[in-house]
Amino acid sequence: SETMLTLRPVHVARAGEAVLAGTTIDSPRLERNNLWQSEPFLDALIGVRMTLLYATGNPGKVMELRKIVEGFGLEIVAPAEIGLALDVPEDGASLEANAAAKASAYLERLADPDVIVLGDDTGVEIDALGGEPGIHVRRWIGRPMTDQEILDHCLARMAHVPPGARGAQFRTVFA
């Protein structure tokens, strides 16, 4: 399956800060040389050392982003590594709204003006269910759900769907 990462400017934290232009990066192009040669907005970052606070409590996301940007002058910092622990409500009407809320909340608490804050939100879109649960993956049934409850609910909803027609994708938005 194809991995797709869409970067769109959703929130500019400070005046004068560089904003990443909207672009799509698909997994076959995540090789270092091809990525940098094919994405002009990333070319501008070569030789620049930047610190980016990834506004997430998910260590797996931090590790994954570190692997993607390794060797390109971006230091990815997790909130826990600098003593920040926020519980930002994910009650926006879109992935973009939730990602921007996370970025804003961490930016307000950050003491270092030279650190760029990156927030994200991810939804799961199941083709046979018309894109459900989307943004509501953790609250699909109207209340917070555990991982097991999400899996059980999904399988129950898709019981009528043949295995070959069970396509789905994650969609992540960064702000």
XYZ file of C-alpha atoms in Angstrom:
175
model
C 0.000 0.000 0.000
C 1.123 3.556 -0.605
C 2.006 5.858 2.265
C 1.012 9.453 1.682
C 2.112 12.419 3.783
C 0.462 15.752 3.014
C 2.015 18.945 4.348
C -0.156 22.040 4.244
C 0.290 25.357 6.032
C -2.467 25.435 8.626
C -1.029 27.579 11.373
C 1.792 30.123 11.347
C 3.107 30.381 14.882
C 5.204 33.543 14.639
C 5.486 36.374 12.139
C 8.461 35.903 9.874
C 8.687 32.168 10.424
C 9.112 30.058 7.318
C 6.010 28.107 6.383
C 6.248 24.804 4.561
C 4.381 25.067 1.287
C 1.667 22.519 0.636
C 3.013 19.372 -0.948
C 2.496 15.651 -1.010
C 5.263 13.183 -0.291
C 4.623 9.566 -1.236
C 6.645 6.715 0.207
C 8.667 5.737 -2.909
C 10.185 9.235 -2.826
C 11.219 9.120 0.826
C 14.755 8.255 -0.210
C 16.963 11.089 0.963
C 18.337 12.298 -2.388
C 15.105 11.999 -4.340
C 13.107 13.766 -1.625
C 15.452 16.743 -1.466
C 15.816 17.057 -5.233
C 12.095 16.841 -5.891
C 10.793 19.128 -3.151
C 12.080 22.725 -3.538
C 10.762 23.844 -0.149
C 12.988 21.279 1.536
C 16.013 22.336 -0.545
C 15.908 25.673 1.268
C 16.554 23.889 4.569
C 19.889 22.334 3.558
C 22.623 23.608 5.864
C 20.161 25.174 8.294
C 20.015 23.746 11.829
C 16.503 23.911 13.258
C 14.840 22.538 16.373
C 11.310 21.322 15.991
C 9.081 20.427 18.948
C 6.734 17.655 17.848
C 3.599 18.332 19.929
C 2.728 14.717 20.638
C 2.905 12.340 23.552
C 3.340 9.405 21.183
C 7.000 8.274 21.243
C 6.441 6.184 18.099
C 5.501 9.274 16.094
C 8.582 11.122 17.345
C 10.853 8.207 16.421
C 9.298 7.917 12.956
C 9.727 11.628 12.214
C 13.325 11.523 13.441
C 14.059 8.720 10.958
C 12.501 10.671 8.076
C 14.486 13.872 8.712
C 17.732 12.229 9.873
C 20.768 14.010 8.458
C 18.951 17.129 7.290
C 19.669 19.550 10.114
C 16.350 19.086 11.907
C 16.428 18.188 15.581
C 13.109 16.668 16.614
C 12.293 17.158 20.295
C 9.450 15.463 22.162
C 7.556 17.494 24.785
C 8.514 15.028 27.530
C 12.187 15.616 26.756
C 11.847 19.275 27.760
C 9.415 18.775 30.626
C 6.180 19.663 28.818
C 3.102 17.513 29.325
C -0.137 18.884 27.930
C -3.467 17.208 27.348
C -4.821 19.175 24.392
C -8.500 18.457 23.662
C -9.026 17.025 20.181
C -12.490 18.475 19.721
C -12.008 20.324 16.437
C -14.240 19.719 13.446
C -11.288 18.654 11.280
C -7.848 17.105 11.458
C -6.470 20.540 10.557
C -8.219 22.174 13.517
C -6.903 19.573 15.966
C -3.346 19.799 14.612
C -3.419 23.612 14.878
C -4.815 23.420 18.432
C -1.940 21.167 19.513
C 0.671 23.407 17.883
C -0.842 26.521 19.484
C -1.104 24.974 22.955
C 2.527 23.875 22.992
C 3.712 27.140 21.465
C 2.054 29.087 24.310
C 4.006 27.036 26.900
C 7.325 27.005 25.062
C 10.010 29.291 26.460
C 12.373 29.133 23.453
C 11.377 31.452 20.562
C 13.806 29.681 18.196
C 11.969 26.349 18.366
C 9.325 25.626 15.751
C 6.267 23.726 16.978
C 4.653 21.007 14.878
C 1.243 19.616 15.796
C -0.533 16.786 14.033
C -3.724 14.824 14.004
C -4.439 11.515 12.310
C -7.644 9.895 11.185
C -8.414 6.439 9.816
C -10.480 6.331 6.625
C -12.056 2.974 5.800
C -13.143 2.800 2.178
C -16.051 0.359 2.646
C -17.461 2.569 5.415
C -17.441 5.772 3.380
C -14.338 7.136 5.105
C -15.417 6.343 8.663
C -14.272 6.784 11.342
C -12.072 9.600 10.017
C -11.306 12.207 12.640
C -13.473 10.376 15.186
C -11.411 7.182 15.414
C -10.989 7.389 19.206
C -14.638 8.391 19.755
C -16.246 6.455 16.932
C -19.209 5.313 19.036
C -19.669 8.652 20.771
C -17.355 8.045 23.727
C -13.642 7.396 24.205
C -12.648 3.913 23.016
C -9.715 1.622 23.725
C -7.687 0.143 20.872
C -9.462 -3.179 21.328
C -12.898 -1.521 21.232
C -11.961 0.258 18.007
C -10.840 -3.020 16.419
C -13.928 -4.899 17.592
C -16.288 -2.167 16.377
C -14.511 -1.962 13.038
C -14.654 -5.704 12.455
C -18.335 -5.811 13.417
C -19.130 -2.967 11.002
C -17.177 -4.679 8.234
C -18.473 -8.215 8.739
C -20.301 -7.996 5.383
C -17.275 -6.671 3.495
C -15.153 -9.256 1.653
C -11.468 -9.326 2.692
C -10.323 -8.027 -0.716
C -12.505 -4.919 -0.361
C -11.264 -3.834 3.064
C -9.106 -0.904 2.021
C -8.224 1.835 4.488
C -5.700 4.572 4.999
C -4.404 6.833 7.727
C -4.521 10.551 6.986
C -2.240 12.806 9.008
C -2.291 16.587 8.944
C 0.547 18.713 10.338
C 0.239 22.307 11.526
